[in-house]
PDB file of C-alpha atoms in Angstrom:
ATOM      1  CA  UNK A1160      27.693   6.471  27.678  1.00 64.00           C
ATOM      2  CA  UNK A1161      28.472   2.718  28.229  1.00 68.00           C
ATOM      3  CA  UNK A1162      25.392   0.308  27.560  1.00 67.00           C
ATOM      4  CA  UNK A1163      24.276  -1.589  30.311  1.00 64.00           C
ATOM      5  CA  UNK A1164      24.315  -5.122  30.556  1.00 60.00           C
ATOM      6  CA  UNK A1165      20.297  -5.926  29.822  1.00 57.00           C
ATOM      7  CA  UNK A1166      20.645  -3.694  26.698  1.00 60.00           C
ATOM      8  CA  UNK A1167      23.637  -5.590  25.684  1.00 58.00           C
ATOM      9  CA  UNK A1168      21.840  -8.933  25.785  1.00 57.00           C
ATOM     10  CA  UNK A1169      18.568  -7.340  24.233  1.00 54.00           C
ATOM     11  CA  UNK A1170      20.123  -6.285  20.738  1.00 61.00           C
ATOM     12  CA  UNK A1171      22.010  -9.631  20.693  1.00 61.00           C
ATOM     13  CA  UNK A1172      19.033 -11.470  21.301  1.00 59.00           C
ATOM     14  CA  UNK A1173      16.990  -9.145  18.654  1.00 57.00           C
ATOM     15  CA  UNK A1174      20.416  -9.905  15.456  1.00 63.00           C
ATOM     16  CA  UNK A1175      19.588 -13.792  16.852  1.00 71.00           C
ATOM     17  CA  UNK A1176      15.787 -13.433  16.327  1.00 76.00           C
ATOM     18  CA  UNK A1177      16.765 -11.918  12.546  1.00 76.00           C
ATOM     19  CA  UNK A1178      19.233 -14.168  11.604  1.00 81.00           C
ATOM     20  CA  UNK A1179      16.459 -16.942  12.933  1.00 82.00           C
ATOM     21  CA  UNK A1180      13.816 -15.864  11.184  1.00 84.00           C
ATOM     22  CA  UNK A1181      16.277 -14.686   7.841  1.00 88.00           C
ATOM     23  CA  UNK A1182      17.255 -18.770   8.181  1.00 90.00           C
ATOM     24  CA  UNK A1183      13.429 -20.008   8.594  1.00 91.00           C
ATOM     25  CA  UNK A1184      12.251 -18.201   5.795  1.00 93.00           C
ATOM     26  CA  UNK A1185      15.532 -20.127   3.399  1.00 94.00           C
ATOM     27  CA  UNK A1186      14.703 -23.382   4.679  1.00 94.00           C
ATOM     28  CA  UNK A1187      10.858 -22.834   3.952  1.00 94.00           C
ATOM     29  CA  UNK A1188      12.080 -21.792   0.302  1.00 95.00           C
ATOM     30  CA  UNK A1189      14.328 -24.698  -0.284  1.00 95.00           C
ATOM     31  CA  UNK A1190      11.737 -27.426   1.128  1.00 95.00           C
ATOM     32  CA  UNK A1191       8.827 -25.180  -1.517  1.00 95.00           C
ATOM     33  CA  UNK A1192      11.622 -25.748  -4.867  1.00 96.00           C
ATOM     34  CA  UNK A1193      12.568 -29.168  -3.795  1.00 95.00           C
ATOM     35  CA  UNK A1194       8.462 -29.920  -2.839  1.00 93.00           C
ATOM     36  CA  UNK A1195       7.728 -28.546  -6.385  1.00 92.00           C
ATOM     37  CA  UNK A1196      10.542 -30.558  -7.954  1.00 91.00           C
ATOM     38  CA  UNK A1197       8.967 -33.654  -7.013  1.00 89.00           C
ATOM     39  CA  UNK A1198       6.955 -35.850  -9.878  1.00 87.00           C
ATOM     40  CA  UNK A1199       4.019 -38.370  -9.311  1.00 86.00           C
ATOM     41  CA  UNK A1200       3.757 -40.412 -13.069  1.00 81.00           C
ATOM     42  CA  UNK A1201       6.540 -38.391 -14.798  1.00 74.00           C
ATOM     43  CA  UNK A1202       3.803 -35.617 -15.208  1.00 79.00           C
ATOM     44  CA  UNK A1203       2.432 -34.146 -12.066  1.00 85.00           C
ATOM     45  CA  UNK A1204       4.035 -31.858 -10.232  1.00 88.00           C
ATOM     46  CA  UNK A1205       1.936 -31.257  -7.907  1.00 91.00           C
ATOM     47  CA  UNK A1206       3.970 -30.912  -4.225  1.00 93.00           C
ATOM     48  CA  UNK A1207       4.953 -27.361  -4.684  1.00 93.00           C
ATOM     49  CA  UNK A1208       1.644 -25.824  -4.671  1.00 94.00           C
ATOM     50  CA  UNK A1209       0.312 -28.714  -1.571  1.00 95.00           C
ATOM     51  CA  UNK A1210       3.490 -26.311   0.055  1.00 96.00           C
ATOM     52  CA  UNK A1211       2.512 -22.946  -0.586  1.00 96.00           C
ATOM     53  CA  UNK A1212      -1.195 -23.931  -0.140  1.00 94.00           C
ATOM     54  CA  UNK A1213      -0.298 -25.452   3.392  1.00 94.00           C
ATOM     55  CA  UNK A1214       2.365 -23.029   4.371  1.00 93.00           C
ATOM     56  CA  UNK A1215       1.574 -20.547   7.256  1.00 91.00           C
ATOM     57  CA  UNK A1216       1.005 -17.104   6.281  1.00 90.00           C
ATOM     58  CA  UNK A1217       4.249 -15.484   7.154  1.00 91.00           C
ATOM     59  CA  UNK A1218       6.419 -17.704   4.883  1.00 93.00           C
ATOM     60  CA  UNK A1219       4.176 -17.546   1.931  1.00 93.00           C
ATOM     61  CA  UNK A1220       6.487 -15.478   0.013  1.00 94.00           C
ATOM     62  CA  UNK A1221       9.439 -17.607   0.895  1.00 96.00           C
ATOM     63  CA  UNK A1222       7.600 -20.667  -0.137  1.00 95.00           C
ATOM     64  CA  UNK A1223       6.238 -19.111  -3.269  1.00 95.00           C
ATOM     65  CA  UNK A1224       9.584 -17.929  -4.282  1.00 96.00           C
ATOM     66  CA  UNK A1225      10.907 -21.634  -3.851  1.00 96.00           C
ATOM     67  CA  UNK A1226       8.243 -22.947  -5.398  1.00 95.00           C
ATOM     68  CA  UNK A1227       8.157 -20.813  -8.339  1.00 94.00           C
ATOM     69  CA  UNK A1228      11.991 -21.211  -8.826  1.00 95.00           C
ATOM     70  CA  UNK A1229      11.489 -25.096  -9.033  1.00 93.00           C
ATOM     71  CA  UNK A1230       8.284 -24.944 -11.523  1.00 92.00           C
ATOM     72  CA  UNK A1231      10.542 -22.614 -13.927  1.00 93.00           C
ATOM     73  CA  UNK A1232      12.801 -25.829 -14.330  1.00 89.00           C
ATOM     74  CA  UNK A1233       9.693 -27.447 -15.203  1.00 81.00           C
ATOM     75  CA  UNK A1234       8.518 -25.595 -18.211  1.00 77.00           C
ATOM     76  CA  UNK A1235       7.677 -28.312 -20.480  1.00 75.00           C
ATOM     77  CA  UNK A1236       5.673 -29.882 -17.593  1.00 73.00           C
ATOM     78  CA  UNK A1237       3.927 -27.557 -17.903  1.00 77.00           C
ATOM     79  CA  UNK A1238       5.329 -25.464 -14.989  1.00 81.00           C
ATOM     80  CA  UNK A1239       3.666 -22.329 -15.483  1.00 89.00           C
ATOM     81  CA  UNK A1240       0.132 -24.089 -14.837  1.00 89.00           C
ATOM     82  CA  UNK A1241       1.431 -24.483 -10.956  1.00 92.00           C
ATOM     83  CA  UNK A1242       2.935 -21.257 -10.692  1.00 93.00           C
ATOM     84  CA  UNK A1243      -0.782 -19.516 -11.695  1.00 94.00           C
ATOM     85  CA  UNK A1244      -1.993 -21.871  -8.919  1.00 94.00           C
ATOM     86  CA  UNK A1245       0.081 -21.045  -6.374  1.00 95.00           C
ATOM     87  CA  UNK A1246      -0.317 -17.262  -7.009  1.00 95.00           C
ATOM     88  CA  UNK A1247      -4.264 -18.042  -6.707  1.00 95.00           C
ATOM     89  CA  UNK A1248      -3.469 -19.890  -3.810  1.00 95.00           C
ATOM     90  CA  UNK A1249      -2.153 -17.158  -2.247  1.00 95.00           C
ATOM     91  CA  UNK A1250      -4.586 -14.370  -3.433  1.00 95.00           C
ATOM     92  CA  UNK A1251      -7.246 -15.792  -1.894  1.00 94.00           C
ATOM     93  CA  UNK A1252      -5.436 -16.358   1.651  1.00 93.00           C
ATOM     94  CA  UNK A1253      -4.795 -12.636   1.640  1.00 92.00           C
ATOM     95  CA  UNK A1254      -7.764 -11.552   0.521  1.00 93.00           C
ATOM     96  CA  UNK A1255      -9.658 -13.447   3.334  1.00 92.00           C
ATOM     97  CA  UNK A1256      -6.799 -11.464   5.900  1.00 86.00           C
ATOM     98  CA  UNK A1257      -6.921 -13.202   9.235  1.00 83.00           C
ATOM     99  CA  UNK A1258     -10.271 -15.011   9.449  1.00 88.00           C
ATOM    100  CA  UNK A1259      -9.965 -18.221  11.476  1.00 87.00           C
ATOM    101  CA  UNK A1260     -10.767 -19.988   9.015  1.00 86.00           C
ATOM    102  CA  UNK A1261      -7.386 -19.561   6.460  1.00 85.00           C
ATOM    103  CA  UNK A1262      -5.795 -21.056   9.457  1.00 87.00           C
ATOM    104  CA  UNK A1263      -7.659 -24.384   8.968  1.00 92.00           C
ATOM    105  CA  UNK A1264      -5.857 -27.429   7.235  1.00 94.00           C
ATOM    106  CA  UNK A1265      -8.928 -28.064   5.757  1.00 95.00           C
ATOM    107  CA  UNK A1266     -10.050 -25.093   3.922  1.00 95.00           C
ATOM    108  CA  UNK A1267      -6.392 -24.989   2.773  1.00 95.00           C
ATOM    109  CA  UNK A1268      -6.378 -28.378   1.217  1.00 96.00           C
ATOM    110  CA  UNK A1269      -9.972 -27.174  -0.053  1.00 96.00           C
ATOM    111  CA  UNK A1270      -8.453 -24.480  -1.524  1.00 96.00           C
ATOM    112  CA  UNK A1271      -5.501 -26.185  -3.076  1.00 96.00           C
ATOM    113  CA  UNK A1272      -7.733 -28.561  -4.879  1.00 97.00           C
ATOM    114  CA  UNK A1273      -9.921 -25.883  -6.341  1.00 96.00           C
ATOM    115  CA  UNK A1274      -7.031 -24.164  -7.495  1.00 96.00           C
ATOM    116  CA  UNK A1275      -5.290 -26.684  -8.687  1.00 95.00           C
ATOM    117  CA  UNK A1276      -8.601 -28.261 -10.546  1.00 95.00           C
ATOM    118  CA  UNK A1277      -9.004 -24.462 -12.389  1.00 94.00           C
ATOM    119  CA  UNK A1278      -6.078 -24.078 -13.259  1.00 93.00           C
ATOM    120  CA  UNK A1279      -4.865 -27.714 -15.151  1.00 91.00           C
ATOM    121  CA  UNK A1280      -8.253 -27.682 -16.750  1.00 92.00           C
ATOM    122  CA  UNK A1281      -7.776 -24.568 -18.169  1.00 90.00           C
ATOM    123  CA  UNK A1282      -4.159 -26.075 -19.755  1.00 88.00           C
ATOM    124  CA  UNK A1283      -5.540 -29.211 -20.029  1.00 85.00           C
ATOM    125  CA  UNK A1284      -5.596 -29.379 -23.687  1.00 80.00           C
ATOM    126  CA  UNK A1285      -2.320 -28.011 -24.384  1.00 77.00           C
ATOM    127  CA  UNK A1286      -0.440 -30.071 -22.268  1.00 74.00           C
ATOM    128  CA  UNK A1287      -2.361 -33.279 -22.384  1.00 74.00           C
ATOM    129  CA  UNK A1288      -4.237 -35.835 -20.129  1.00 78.00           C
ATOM    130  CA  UNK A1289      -7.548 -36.647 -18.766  1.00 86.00           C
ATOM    131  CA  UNK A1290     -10.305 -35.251 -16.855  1.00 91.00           C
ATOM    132  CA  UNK A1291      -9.793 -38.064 -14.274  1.00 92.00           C
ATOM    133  CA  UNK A1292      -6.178 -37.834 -14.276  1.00 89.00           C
ATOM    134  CA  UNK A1293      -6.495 -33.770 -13.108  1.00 91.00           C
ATOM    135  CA  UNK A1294      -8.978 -34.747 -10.340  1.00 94.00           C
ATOM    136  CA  UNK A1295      -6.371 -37.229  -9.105  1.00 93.00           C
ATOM    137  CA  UNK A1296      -3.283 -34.620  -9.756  1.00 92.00           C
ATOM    138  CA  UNK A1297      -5.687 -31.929  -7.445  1.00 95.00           C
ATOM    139  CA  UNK A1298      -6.857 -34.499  -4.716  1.00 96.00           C
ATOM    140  CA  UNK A1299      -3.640 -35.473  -4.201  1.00 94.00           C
ATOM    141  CA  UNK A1300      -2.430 -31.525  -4.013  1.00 95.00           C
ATOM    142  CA  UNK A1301      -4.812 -31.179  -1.626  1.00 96.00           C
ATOM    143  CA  UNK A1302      -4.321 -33.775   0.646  1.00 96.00           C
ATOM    144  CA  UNK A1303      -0.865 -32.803   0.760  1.00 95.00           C
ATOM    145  CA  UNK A1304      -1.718 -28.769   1.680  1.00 95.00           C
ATOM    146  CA  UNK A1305      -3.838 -30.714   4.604  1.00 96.00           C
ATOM    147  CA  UNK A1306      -0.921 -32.517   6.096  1.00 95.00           C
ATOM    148  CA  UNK A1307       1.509 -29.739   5.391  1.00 94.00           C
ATOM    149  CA  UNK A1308      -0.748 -27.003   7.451  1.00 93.00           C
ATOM    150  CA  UNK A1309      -0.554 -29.464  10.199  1.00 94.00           C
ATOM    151  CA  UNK A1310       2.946 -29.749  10.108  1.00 91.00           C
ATOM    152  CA  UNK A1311       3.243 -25.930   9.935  1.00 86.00           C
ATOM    153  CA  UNK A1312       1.083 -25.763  12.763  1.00 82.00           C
TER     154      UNK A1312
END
């Protein structure tokens, strides 16, 4: 039996919607390893996790896989310190499921400063720097999570 023309169009349109969404989810990990490659004083790194901690919830494995891929080039940065933070990152958003309030720039920039704080102070002394200087490196995480959940919104 020949298909008619509306189911024709319909598993067109549904290969488009993959190939979309397939497309979306390489762009999201590209922007997460090229976020994470960034550096602020030749020692932070700390873009990658501001993207998976202001990413929207569907393209947190894209952007964790991006991310992740980028901090790995940054070993002796101390890459593996980000990576922990944005798997804790992530934890918590799907732990809390679907509450309002993981939708909310600011509890994600909240969240990407507290994770971010945890986790370089518990590498602080192996790596090196200050107190100050991981409060800045967190704060600066978090504001960009905030802008970045806007921008996803």
């Amino acid at each position: 039996m020949k298909p008619t023309t509306a189911e024709m169009i319909k598993e067109k349109t549904l290969k488009n919607d993959a190939t979309v969404g397939a497309l979306l989810h390489i762009i999201t990990a590209i922007c997460a390893f090229l976020f994470s490659l960034a550096r602020v004083k030749s020692l932070w790194l700390p873009f990658g996790a501001a993207f998976v901690g202001g990413a929207k919830k569907k393209y947190l494995a894209a952007s964790l896989a991006g991310a992740a891929l980028g901090y790995i080039t940054n070993i002796s940065s101390g890459g593996f310190a980000y990576i922990a933070c944005s798997f804790a990152i992530i934890t918590v958003r799907l732990v809390l499921g679907d509450i309002r309030l993981t939708r909310q720039p600011l509890f994600l920039s909240l969240l990407t400063f507290f994770a971010l704080l945890v986790t370089k102070l518990a590498v602080i002394y192996g790596y090196g720097g200050s107190i100050i200087g991981v409060i800045g490196e967190a704060a600066l995480a978090g504001v960009g999570a905030y802008f970045l959940a806007i921008v996803f919104n």
